[in-house]
mmCIF file of C-alpha atoms and ligand atoms in Angstrom:
data_model
loop_
_atom_site.group_PDB
_atom_site.id
_atom_site.type_symbol
_atom_site.label_atom_id
_atom_site.label_comp_id
_atom_site.label_asym_id
_atom_site.label_seq_id
_atom_site.Cartn_x
_atom_site.Cartn_y
_atom_site.Cartn_z
ATOM 1 C CA UNK Z 249 87.389 103.121 146.433
ATOM 2 C CA UNK Z 250 84.886 101.234 143.588
ATOM 3 C CA UNK Z 251 85.715 100.844 140.211
ATOM 4 C CA UNK Z 252 84.377 99.648 137.531
ATOM 5 C CA UNK Z 253 85.822 97.659 134.361
ATOM 6 C CA UNK Z 254 84.001 96.949 131.333
ATOM 7 C CA UNK Z 255 84.141 93.777 129.747
ATOM 8 C CA UNK Z 256 84.615 90.549 132.026
ATOM 9 C CA UNK Z 257 87.675 89.262 130.529
ATOM 10 C CA UNK Z 258 91.148 88.026 131.808
ATOM 11 C CA UNK Z 259 92.332 91.433 132.182
ATOM 12 C CA UNK Z 260 89.355 92.183 134.459
ATOM 13 C CA UNK Z 261 89.924 90.265 137.158
ATOM 14 C CA UNK Z 262 93.781 90.630 136.639
ATOM 15 C CA UNK Z 263 92.255 93.951 137.478
ATOM 16 C CA UNK Z 264 90.552 92.216 140.630
ATOM 17 C CA UNK Z 265 93.061 90.299 142.151
ATOM 18 C CA UNK Z 266 95.410 93.662 141.818
ATOM 19 C CA UNK Z 267 92.084 95.799 143.492
ATOM 20 C CA UNK Z 268 92.080 93.428 146.016
ATOM 21 C CA UNK Z 269 95.687 93.524 147.349
ATOM 22 C CA UNK Z 270 95.559 97.656 148.086
ATOM 23 C CA UNK Z 271 91.976 97.890 149.129
ATOM 24 C CA UNK Z 272 90.233 99.389 145.559
ATOM 25 C CA UNK Z 273 86.808 97.125 145.097
ATOM 26 C CA UNK Z 274 86.745 96.285 141.435
ATOM 27 C CA UNK Z 275 83.761 95.258 140.463
ATOM 28 C CA UNK Z 276 83.697 93.624 136.107
ATOM 29 C CA UNK Z 277 80.520 94.788 134.003
ATOM 30 C CA UNK Z 278 79.686 92.450 130.971
ATOM 31 C CA UNK Z 279 79.009 93.974 127.663
ATOM 32 C CA UNK Z 280 75.165 92.682 128.469
ATOM 33 C CA UNK Z 281 74.817 93.469 131.658
ATOM 34 C CA UNK Z 282 72.439 96.107 132.933
ATOM 35 C CA UNK Z 283 74.448 96.784 136.022
ATOM 36 C CA UNK Z 284 74.821 100.853 136.301
ATOM 37 C CA UNK Z 285 77.931 101.787 139.070
ATOM 38 C CA UNK Z 286 76.994 103.842 141.728
ATOM 39 C CA UNK Z 287 77.816 107.584 140.384
ATOM 40 C CA UNK Z 288 81.052 108.010 143.012
ATOM 41 C CA UNK Z 289 82.283 104.573 141.111
ATOM 42 C CA UNK Z 290 85.223 104.951 138.612
ATOM 43 C CA UNK Z 291 84.714 103.773 135.520
ATOM 44 C CA UNK Z 292 87.132 102.505 132.988
ATOM 45 C CA UNK Z 293 87.560 99.351 130.372
ATOM 46 C CA UNK Z 294 89.792 96.228 129.894
ATOM 47 C CA UNK Z 295 88.439 96.242 126.355
ATOM 48 C CA UNK Z 296 88.499 98.973 123.222
ATOM 49 C CA UNK Z 297 85.529 97.827 121.618
ATOM 50 C CA UNK Z 298 82.177 96.813 122.790
ATOM 51 C CA UNK Z 299 78.366 96.592 121.015
ATOM 52 C CA UNK Z 300 76.653 99.254 120.758
ATOM 53 C CA UNK Z 301 73.369 98.239 123.268
ATOM 54 C CA UNK Z 302 71.320 100.903 125.528
ATOM 55 C CA UNK Z 303 73.163 99.642 128.466
ATOM 56 C CA UNK Z 304 77.313 100.937 127.114
ATOM 57 C CA UNK Z 305 75.602 103.933 126.212
ATOM 58 C CA UNK Z 306 74.682 104.714 129.243
ATOM 59 C CA UNK Z 307 77.214 103.536 131.124
ATOM 60 C CA UNK Z 308 79.497 105.924 128.879
ATOM 61 C CA UNK Z 309 77.339 108.535 130.600
ATOM 62 C CA UNK Z 310 77.928 108.117 133.851
ATOM 63 C CA UNK Z 311 79.987 110.605 135.535
ATOM 64 C CA UNK Z 312 83.174 108.870 136.155
ATOM 65 C CA UNK Z 313 83.730 107.457 132.273
ATOM 66 C CA UNK Z 314 87.086 107.811 131.561
ATOM 67 C CA UNK Z 315 88.860 108.771 128.203
ATOM 68 C CA UNK Z 316 86.109 109.465 126.194
ATOM 69 C CA UNK Z 317 88.394 111.340 123.904
ATOM 70 C CA UNK Z 318 91.944 108.271 124.263
ATOM 71 C CA UNK Z 319 89.377 105.332 123.637
ATOM 72 C CA UNK Z 320 87.588 106.783 120.617
ATOM 73 C CA UNK Z 321 90.279 108.282 118.789
ATOM 74 C CA UNK Z 322 92.583 104.861 119.725
ATOM 75 C CA UNK Z 323 89.765 102.263 119.145
ATOM 76 C CA UNK Z 324 89.969 102.501 115.463
ATOM 77 C CA UNK Z 325 93.010 101.957 113.486
ATOM 78 C CA UNK Z 326 92.279 105.437 110.920
ATOM 79 C CA UNK Z 327 91.718 107.387 114.154
ATOM 80 C CA UNK Z 328 95.140 105.924 115.644
ATOM 81 C CA UNK Z 329 97.246 106.549 112.793
ATOM 82 C CA UNK Z 330 95.871 109.961 112.421
ATOM 83 C CA UNK Z 331 96.262 110.974 115.927
ATOM 84 C CA UNK Z 332 100.331 109.332 115.504
ATOM 85 C CA UNK Z 333 100.697 111.806 112.521
ATOM 86 C CA UNK Z 334 99.339 114.721 113.939
ATOM 87 C CA UNK Z 335 101.270 114.257 116.947
ATOM 88 C CA UNK Z 336 104.119 113.312 114.619
ATOM 89 C CA UNK Z 337 105.060 110.037 116.149
ATOM 90 C CA UNK Z 338 106.909 107.633 113.565
ATOM 91 C CA UNK Z 339 104.663 104.692 112.279
ATOM 92 C CA UNK Z 340 104.234 102.361 109.508
ATOM 93 C CA UNK Z 341 103.288 104.305 106.387
ATOM 94 C CA UNK Z 342 100.287 104.080 105.642
ATOM 95 C CA UNK Z 343 97.266 104.786 103.606
ATOM 96 C CA UNK Z 344 93.270 104.305 103.246
ATOM 97 C CA UNK Z 345 92.409 102.099 100.421
ATOM 98 C CA UNK Z 346 89.277 104.305 98.815
ATOM 99 C CA UNK Z 347 86.336 102.347 96.803
ATOM 100 C CA UNK Z 348 88.287 101.978 93.553
ATOM 101 C CA UNK Z 349 92.106 101.920 94.384
ATOM 102 C CA UNK Z 350 93.713 98.459 93.689
ATOM 103 C CA UNK Z 351 96.091 96.466 94.717
ATOM 104 C CA UNK Z 352 98.903 97.836 92.880
ATOM 105 C CA UNK Z 353 98.222 101.313 93.378
ATOM 106 C CA UNK Z 354 98.484 100.517 97.069
ATOM 107 C CA UNK Z 355 102.156 98.508 96.200
ATOM 108 C CA UNK Z 356 103.079 101.918 94.135
ATOM 109 C CA UNK Z 357 102.323 103.794 97.231
ATOM 110 C CA UNK Z 358 103.222 101.538 100.200
ATOM 111 C CA UNK Z 359 105.660 98.947 98.919
ATOM 112 C CA UNK Z 360 105.748 95.262 98.072
ATOM 113 C CA UNK Z 361 104.453 93.758 101.231
ATOM 114 C CA UNK Z 362 101.688 95.442 103.581
ATOM 115 C CA UNK Z 363 99.314 94.321 105.747
ATOM 116 C CA UNK Z 364 96.253 94.821 105.139
ATOM 117 C CA UNK Z 365 93.811 95.615 108.947
ATOM 118 C CA UNK Z 366 90.101 96.354 109.418
ATOM 119 C CA UNK Z 367 89.317 100.008 111.457
ATOM 120 C CA UNK Z 368 88.069 98.030 113.916
ATOM 121 C CA UNK Z 369 87.561 94.881 115.369
ATOM 122 C CA UNK Z 370 90.768 92.505 114.890
ATOM 123 C CA UNK Z 371 92.439 91.025 117.340
ATOM 124 C CA UNK Z 372 95.572 88.308 117.840
ATOM 125 C CA UNK Z 373 96.017 88.888 114.049
ATOM 126 C CA UNK Z 374 93.006 88.244 113.171
ATOM 127 C CA UNK Z 375 90.772 91.372 110.775
ATOM 128 C CA UNK Z 376 94.390 91.021 108.466
ATOM 129 C CA UNK Z 377 95.112 90.122 105.047
ATOM 130 C CA UNK Z 378 99.214 90.071 103.828
ATOM 131 C CA UNK Z 379 98.696 91.635 99.942
ATOM 132 C CA UNK Z 380 102.108 90.906 98.010
ATOM 133 C CA UNK Z 381 103.037 91.953 95.277
ATOM 134 C CA UNK Z 382 103.271 88.727 93.135
ATOM 135 C CA UNK Z 383 99.491 87.761 93.885
ATOM 136 C CA UNK Z 384 97.635 90.543 92.476
ATOM 137 C CA UNK Z 385 93.882 89.992 93.477
ATOM 138 C CA UNK Z 386 90.812 92.545 93.572
ATOM 139 C CA UNK Z 387 90.696 93.828 97.341
ATOM 140 C CA UNK Z 388 88.512 92.669 99.856
ATOM 141 C CA UNK Z 389 84.773 94.303 99.943
ATOM 142 C CA UNK Z 390 85.791 95.671 103.681
ATOM 143 C CA UNK Z 391 89.606 97.250 102.507
ATOM 144 C CA UNK Z 392 87.512 100.643 102.083
ATOM 145 C CA UNK Z 393 87.035 100.383 106.122
ATOM 146 C CA UNK Z 394 90.457 99.480 107.026
ATOM 147 C CA UNK Z 395 94.080 100.590 106.609
ATOM 148 C CA UNK Z 396 96.675 99.131 104.315
ATOM 149 C CA UNK Z 397 100.708 99.688 105.544
ATOM 150 C CA UNK Z 398 103.903 98.613 104.652
ATOM 151 C CA UNK Z 399 105.238 95.440 105.633
ATOM 152 C CA UNK Z 400 108.033 96.739 108.100
ATOM 153 C CA UNK Z 401 111.374 94.726 108.773
ATOM 154 C CA UNK Z 402 111.919 94.645 111.933
ATOM 155 C CA UNK Z 403 114.885 94.159 113.728
ATOM 156 C CA UNK Z 404 112.581 93.427 117.180
ATOM 157 C CA UNK Z 405 109.161 93.616 118.157
ATOM 158 C CA UNK Z 406 108.662 95.712 121.408
ATOM 159 C CA UNK Z 407 106.611 97.092 123.714
ATOM 160 C CA UNK Z 408 106.157 100.311 126.177
ATOM 161 C CA UNK Z 409 103.581 99.903 129.039
ATOM 162 C CA UNK Z 410 102.893 103.654 131.166
ATOM 163 C CA UNK Z 411 100.549 105.216 133.639
ATOM 164 C CA UNK Z 412 99.139 108.876 133.814
ATOM 165 C CA UNK Z 413 97.502 110.456 136.078
ATOM 166 C CA UNK Z 414 95.060 113.621 136.234
ATOM 167 C CA UNK Z 415 97.581 115.642 136.792
ATOM 168 C CA UNK Z 416 99.525 114.738 134.081
ATOM 169 C CA UNK Z 417 101.731 112.396 137.033
ATOM 170 C CA UNK Z 418 103.870 109.541 134.731
ATOM 171 C CA UNK Z 419 105.482 106.451 134.960
ATOM 172 C CA UNK Z 420 106.764 103.663 132.999
ATOM 173 C CA UNK Z 421 108.010 99.782 132.780
ATOM 174 C CA UNK Z 422 110.935 99.428 130.617
ATOM 175 C CA UNK Z 423 110.278 98.567 127.178
ATOM 176 C CA UNK Z 424 109.761 94.514 126.852
ATOM 177 C CA UNK Z 425 110.825 92.558 123.731
ATOM 178 C CA UNK Z 426 108.023 90.503 122.489
ATOM 179 C CA UNK Z 427 107.942 86.961 120.159
ATOM 180 C CA UNK Z 428 104.534 86.905 118.022
ATOM 181 C CA UNK Z 429 103.482 83.940 116.144
ATOM 182 C CA UNK Z 430 100.992 84.109 113.077
ATOM 183 C CA UNK Z 431 99.785 87.396 114.669
ATOM 184 C CA UNK Z 432 99.724 86.446 118.392
ATOM 185 C CA UNK Z 433 101.405 86.962 121.326
ATOM 186 C CA UNK Z 434 103.229 83.922 122.429
ATOM 187 C CA UNK Z 435 106.094 84.425 123.977
ATOM 188 C CA UNK Z 436 107.463 88.142 126.351
ATOM 189 C CA UNK Z 437 110.799 88.968 127.793
ATOM 190 C CA UNK Z 438 112.112 91.894 129.779
ATOM 191 C CA UNK Z 439 115.355 92.586 131.331
ATOM 192 C CA UNK Z 440 115.891 95.890 133.118
ATOM 193 C CA UNK Z 441 119.002 96.678 131.541
ATOM 194 C CA UNK Z 442 118.580 95.316 127.626
ATOM 195 C CA UNK Z 443 116.861 97.924 125.550
ATOM 196 C CA UNK Z 444 117.869 100.615 128.031
ATOM 197 C CA UNK Z 445 119.186 102.324 125.036
ATOM 198 C CA UNK Z 446 115.733 102.539 123.265
ATOM 199 C CA UNK Z 447 114.177 103.629 126.806
ATOM 200 C CA UNK Z 448 113.694 107.026 126.417
ATOM 201 C CA UNK Z 449 112.318 107.155 123.168
ATOM 202 C CA UNK Z 450 109.690 104.897 123.808
ATOM 203 C CA UNK Z 451 108.544 107.020 126.768
ATOM 204 C CA UNK Z 452 109.143 109.874 124.719
ATOM 205 C CA UNK Z 453 106.449 109.069 122.391
ATOM 206 C CA UNK Z 454 104.232 107.237 124.963
ATOM 207 C CA UNK Z 455 103.814 110.341 127.024
ATOM 208 C CA UNK Z 456 102.996 112.099 123.724
ATOM 209 C CA UNK Z 457 100.115 110.494 122.806
ATOM 210 C CA UNK Z 458 99.095 110.177 126.779
ATOM 211 C CA UNK Z 459 99.719 113.691 127.537
ATOM 212 C CA UNK Z 460 98.138 115.000 123.863
ATOM 213 C CA UNK Z 461 94.636 112.689 125.228
ATOM 214 C CA UNK Z 462 94.738 113.684 128.606
ATOM 215 C CA UNK Z 463 94.537 109.979 129.344
ATOM 216 C CA UNK Z 464 94.185 108.540 133.058
ATOM 217 C CA UNK Z 465 95.274 104.890 133.399
ATOM 218 C CA UNK Z 466 97.734 102.429 131.749
ATOM 219 C CA UNK Z 467 98.109 102.049 128.535
ATOM 220 C CA UNK Z 468 100.533 100.306 125.977
ATOM 221 C CA UNK Z 469 102.492 101.351 123.251
ATOM 222 C CA UNK Z 470 103.529 98.170 120.888
ATOM 223 C CA UNK Z 471 106.427 99.172 117.873
ATOM 224 C CA UNK Z 472 108.713 98.076 115.560
ATOM 225 C CA UNK Z 473 112.755 98.578 116.380
ATOM 226 C CA UNK Z 474 114.455 99.287 113.429
ATOM 227 C CA UNK Z 475 117.878 99.783 113.571
ATOM 228 C CA UNK Z 476 118.326 102.301 116.739
ATOM 229 C CA UNK Z 477 114.812 103.884 115.841
ATOM 230 C CA UNK Z 478 111.087 102.784 117.055
ATOM 231 C CA UNK Z 479 107.945 103.378 114.893
ATOM 232 C CA UNK Z 480 104.457 102.443 116.520
ATOM 233 C CA UNK Z 481 102.784 99.220 115.554
ATOM 234 C CA UNK Z 482 99.481 99.614 117.553
ATOM 235 C CA UNK Z 483 98.763 101.452 120.833
ATOM 236 C CA UNK Z 484 96.141 100.283 123.185
ATOM 237 C CA UNK Z 485 94.266 102.444 126.099
ATOM 238 C CA UNK Z 486 94.247 99.743 128.438
ATOM 239 C CA UNK Z 487 96.811 97.017 130.321
ATOM 240 C CA UNK Z 488 98.022 94.686 127.834
ATOM 241 C CA UNK Z 489 99.268 91.112 127.341
ATOM 242 C CA UNK Z 490 102.754 92.205 126.887
ATOM 243 C CA UNK Z 491 102.904 93.641 130.309
ATOM 244 C CA UNK Z 492 101.831 90.686 132.895
ATOM 245 C CA UNK Z 493 105.182 90.327 133.640
ATOM 246 C CA UNK Z 494 104.558 93.328 135.766
ATOM 247 C CA UNK Z 495 103.363 90.457 138.019
ATOM 248 C CA UNK Z 496 106.430 88.705 138.672
ATOM 249 C CA UNK Z 497 109.069 91.052 138.128
ATOM 250 C CA UNK Z 498 108.186 93.726 138.816
ATOM 251 C CA UNK Z 499 107.102 95.674 142.290
ATOM 252 C CA UNK Z 500 104.061 97.171 141.216
ATOM 253 C CA UNK Z 501 102.079 95.006 138.458
ATOM 254 C CA UNK Z 502 100.490 97.087 135.344
ATOM 255 C CA UNK Z 503 96.999 95.946 136.981
ATOM 256 C CA UNK Z 504 97.899 97.815 140.238
ATOM 257 C CA UNK Z 505 99.043 100.570 138.336
ATOM 258 C CA UNK Z 506 96.088 101.237 136.128
ATOM 259 C CA UNK Z 507 94.406 101.384 139.581
ATOM 260 C CA UNK Z 508 96.389 103.889 141.682
ATOM 261 C CA UNK Z 509 95.993 105.906 138.515
ATOM 262 C CA UNK Z 510 92.051 105.964 137.829
ATOM 263 C CA UNK Z 511 91.756 106.201 142.463
ATOM 264 C CA UNK Z 512 94.438 109.008 141.958
ATOM 265 C CA UNK Z 513 95.958 107.084 144.646
ATOM 266 C CA UNK Z 514 100.478 107.439 144.439
ATOM 267 C CA UNK Z 515 102.393 106.519 141.021
ATOM 268 C CA UNK Z 516 105.906 105.620 141.949
ATOM 269 C CA UNK Z 517 108.321 104.852 139.382
ATOM 270 C CA UNK Z 518 107.626 100.984 139.872
ATOM 271 C CA UNK Z 519 110.914 98.607 141.027
ATOM 272 C CA UNK Z 520 112.104 96.269 137.812
ATOM 273 C CA UNK Z 521 114.692 93.538 139.012
ATOM 274 C CA UNK Z 522 115.884 91.132 137.445
ATOM 275 C CA UNK Z 523 114.869 89.001 133.592
ATOM 276 C CA UNK Z 524 111.172 88.032 133.340
ATOM 277 C CA UNK Z 525 109.790 85.406 131.123
ATOM 278 C CA UNK Z 526 106.061 85.549 129.930
ATOM 279 C CA UNK Z 527 104.417 82.480 128.151
ATOM 280 C CA UNK Z 528 101.285 82.842 126.736
ATOM 281 C CA UNK Z 529 99.223 79.389 126.480
ATOM 282 C CA UNK Z 530 97.549 79.604 123.799
ATOM 283 C CA UNK Z 531 94.453 77.116 123.100
ATOM 284 C CA UNK Z 532 95.484 74.545 125.792
ATOM 285 C CA UNK Z 533 93.599 72.822 128.469
ATOM 286 C CA UNK Z 534 94.182 73.231 131.863
ATOM 287 C CA UNK Z 535 97.023 70.514 133.450
ATOM 288 C CA UNK Z 536 98.116 70.170 136.552
ATOM 289 C CA UNK Z 537 101.437 69.626 134.875
ATOM 290 C CA UNK Z 538 101.416 73.633 134.789
ATOM 291 C CA UNK Z 539 102.267 73.479 138.589
ATOM 292 C CA UNK Z 540 105.422 71.316 139.227
ATOM 293 C CA UNK Z 541 107.943 73.922 138.336
ATOM 294 C CA UNK Z 542 108.131 75.743 142.226
ATOM 295 C CA UNK Z 543 109.543 79.065 139.624
ATOM 296 C CA UNK Z 544 106.325 79.216 137.635
ATOM 297 C CA UNK Z 545 103.993 81.913 138.483
ATOM 298 C CA UNK Z 546 101.002 80.149 136.875
ATOM 299 C CA UNK Z 547 98.165 81.997 135.997
ATOM 300 C CA UNK Z 548 94.329 80.309 134.826
ATOM 301 C CA UNK Z 549 91.877 82.230 133.355
ATOM 302 C CA UNK Z 550 89.122 79.915 132.760
ATOM 303 C CA UNK Z 551 87.070 80.608 130.187
ATOM 304 C CA UNK Z 552 85.797 78.585 127.956
ATOM 305 C CA UNK Z 553 88.286 76.410 126.287
ATOM 306 C CA UNK Z 554 88.116 77.188 122.240
ATOM 307 C CA UNK Z 555 91.588 76.765 119.708
ATOM 308 C CA UNK Z 556 93.883 78.745 120.319
ATOM 309 C CA UNK Z 557 92.067 81.097 122.537
ATOM 310 C CA UNK Z 558 94.725 82.548 125.319
ATOM 311 C CA UNK Z 559 93.533 80.340 128.803
ATOM 312 C CA UNK Z 560 96.387 81.112 130.570
ATOM 313 C CA UNK Z 561 99.858 82.135 131.013
ATOM 314 C CA UNK Z 562 102.988 81.531 133.319
ATOM 315 C CA UNK Z 563 104.911 84.211 134.350
ATOM 316 C CA UNK Z 564 109.190 83.312 135.544
ATOM 317 C CA UNK Z 565 111.799 85.315 136.827
ATOM 318 C CA UNK Z 566 115.559 85.262 137.984
ATOM 319 C CA UNK Z 567 118.474 86.968 138.800
ATOM 320 C CA UNK Z 568 120.484 84.871 136.367
ATOM 321 C CA UNK Z 569 118.086 84.807 132.406
ATOM 322 C CA UNK Z 570 120.456 81.861 131.876
ATOM 323 C CA UNK Z 571 118.322 79.846 134.608
ATOM 324 C CA UNK Z 572 114.958 79.973 133.070
ATOM 325 C CA UNK Z 573 116.606 78.451 130.332
ATOM 326 C CA UNK Z 574 115.582 75.483 130.857
ATOM 327 C CA UNK Z 575 112.788 76.520 133.152
ATOM 328 C CA UNK Z 576 111.010 77.174 129.840
ATOM 329 C CA UNK Z 577 112.698 73.721 128.078
ATOM 330 C CA UNK Z 578 111.070 71.856 130.651
ATOM 331 C CA UNK Z 579 106.994 73.665 130.245
ATOM 332 C CA UNK Z 580 104.391 71.105 128.637
ATOM 333 C CA UNK Z 581 103.722 72.608 125.277
ATOM 334 C CA UNK Z 582 102.914 71.254 121.972
ATOM 335 C CA UNK Z 583 105.757 71.713 119.092
ATOM 336 C CA UNK Z 584 104.156 74.462 117.620
ATOM 337 C CA UNK Z 585 106.154 76.783 120.360
ATOM 338 C CA UNK Z 586 109.484 75.548 119.645
ATOM 339 C CA UNK Z 587 110.253 78.883 117.716
ATOM 340 C CA UNK Z 588 108.792 80.973 120.256
ATOM 341 C CA UNK Z 589 111.132 79.424 123.274
ATOM 342 C CA UNK Z 590 113.822 78.952 121.406
ATOM 343 C CA UNK Z 591 113.745 82.892 120.048
ATOM 344 C CA UNK Z 592 113.392 83.412 124.606
ATOM 345 C CA UNK Z 593 116.308 80.786 125.281
ATOM 346 C CA UNK Z 594 118.593 82.839 122.236
ATOM 347 C CA UNK Z 595 118.236 86.294 123.934
ATOM 348 C CA UNK Z 596 118.589 84.533 127.839
ATOM 349 C CA UNK Z 597 121.999 82.784 126.628
ATOM 350 C CA UNK Z 598 123.021 85.789 125.048
ATOM 351 C CA UNK Z 599 122.497 88.534 127.644
ATOM 352 C CA UNK Z 600 123.859 85.310 130.031
ATOM 353 C CA UNK Z 601 127.119 85.436 127.792
ATOM 354 C CA UNK Z 602 127.081 89.407 127.745
ATOM 355 C CA UNK Z 603 127.168 89.704 131.777
ATOM 356 C CA UNK Z 604 129.604 86.992 131.973
ATOM 357 C CA UNK Z 605 131.570 89.289 129.609
ATOM 358 C CA UNK Z 606 131.281 92.249 131.752
ATOM 359 C CA UNK Z 607 131.856 90.623 134.833
ATOM 360 C CA UNK Z 608 135.472 89.698 133.646
ATOM 361 C CA UNK Z 609 136.274 93.403 132.268
ATOM 362 C CA UNK Z 610 137.230 94.600 135.277
ATOM 363 C CA UNK Z 611 139.987 91.390 136.077
ATOM 364 C CA UNK Z 612 140.712 91.936 131.714
ATOM 365 C CA UNK Z 613 141.766 95.605 133.415
ATOM 366 C CA UNK Z 614 143.222 94.656 136.520
ATOM 367 C CA UNK Z 615 145.711 92.806 133.707
ATOM 368 C CA UNK Z 616 146.161 95.498 131.853
ATOM 369 C CA UNK Z 617 146.991 98.149 134.460
HETATM 370 P P1 ATP R 98 96.821 92.657 119.236
HETATM 371 O O1 ATP R 98 95.823 93.014 119.509
HETATM 372 O O2 ATP R 98 96.584 91.224 119.359
HETATM 373 O O3 ATP R 98 97.832 92.635 119.526
HETATM 374 P P2 ATP R 98 96.520 93.208 116.258
HETATM 375 O O4 ATP R 98 94.723 92.119 115.688
HETATM 376 O O5 ATP R 98 95.896 94.568 116.868
HETATM 377 O O6 ATP R 98 96.996 91.756 117.161
HETATM 378 P P3 ATP R 98 98.612 93.929 115.454
HETATM 379 O O7 ATP R 98 99.229 93.996 116.863
HETATM 380 O O8 ATP R 98 98.331 94.913 114.437
HETATM 381 O O9 ATP R 98 97.248 93.057 115.245
HETATM 382 O O10 ATP R 98 99.265 92.446 114.227
HETATM 383 C C1 ATP R 98 99.882 91.915 114.849
HETATM 384 C C2 ATP R 98 101.672 91.126 114.717
HETATM 385 O O11 ATP R 98 101.369 90.977 113.211
HETATM 386 C C3 ATP R 98 102.067 91.887 115.469
HETATM 387 O O12 ATP R 98 102.538 92.008 116.248
HETATM 388 C C4 ATP R 98 103.626 92.285 114.313
HETATM 389 O O13 ATP R 98 103.774 90.637 114.443
HETATM 390 C C5 ATP R 98 102.442 91.852 113.041
HETATM 391 N N1 ATP R 98 102.331 93.298 111.936
HETATM 392 C C6 ATP R 98 101.542 93.828 111.253
HETATM 393 N N2 ATP R 98 101.329 94.973 111.059
HETATM 394 C C7 ATP R 98 103.229 94.870 111.021
HETATM 395 C C8 ATP R 98 103.481 95.620 109.913
HETATM 396 N N3 ATP R 98 103.537 96.892 109.584
HETATM 397 N N4 ATP R 98 105.081 95.030 109.597
HETATM 398 C C9 ATP R 98 105.432 94.116 109.895
HETATM 399 N N5 ATP R 98 104.875 92.798 110.894
HETATM 400 C C10 ATP R 98 103.693 93.435 111.156
HETATM 401 MG MG1 MG R 99 99.547 94.154 117.928
#
């Protein structure tokens, strides 16, 4: 089986690695390339934005180009938010500023704290501006091609990753907890039972979108949790950074799942086990110190070094959450990681103490019987 992936970044590379294991030949296509895949190759993407040029135009007319409708709807925040409203899937309240809209008008509509996000092209918090009612300024020129969105004071940021095939069969990974700093994902934690009480709600939200768009492949939905309610932050029609832990904590990782879905191969529920933690290596140089810990699964993308750029990631998994704490603490990371590492350690400690309490319950029960 042959799959071609538009985009030649780390996600494409990891799709290729997954393909090698299951006998699917994955070819990566640079957006400036001129290689046109054969007609029986399935064409999928690892990014939702690409330059418009004769090559990308031709590629989108390939007989096996997937997800026309989904990519067009989800690659633009205005269309994405409109779709969510139409489907009745909860999302942060939003508004598209007009050419004469003023900042105070946006505060009247959306509250005192607002995110202004470009409709297209933003990633890792780029293409965004935070608006506070305490600092009133003229809106930037690009505001008319942007959404203004109420800042949500969430309890947690989580994400759900699922896959759907052409027959409408779907499968999902358990919710992942994510820690962002300055709009960039730093660390993800996945535990099999921790967020089980929200799982059905999240699956319903994601399956509503995948079904409406007749989507084929892996889709990721970033969510804010407020109390027991979830609301969508944004959706990515592709494999996602917050699903990298599946490389260590699931029998079928998200990359393999995407290939299975697009190639019409079996799509069983993946087995997910223990506690998994993923740490993004942002703006770092390659360092053999990453290879010291036997428990760390290291992924290096081999990209040109740039400050802040996602250069690689490290995955951990253990049946006993607490055992990951010292491993995280020993990672050679800059001090800017301290809050994110502390955030993860708090979750791991918390789950360990809850587990200890639960393991004591049968003994306590026996005493009182
Ligand atoms: P990426 O593509 O890397 O996921 P992005 O640039 O598309 O990021 P968002 O996901 O929209 O940007 O925002 C990045 C982060 O900023 C979020 O994960 C969240 O931490 C914060 N954020 C964005 N919108 C809101 C909001 N409405 N309320 C509160 N926090 C927000
Ligand atoms: Mg995001």
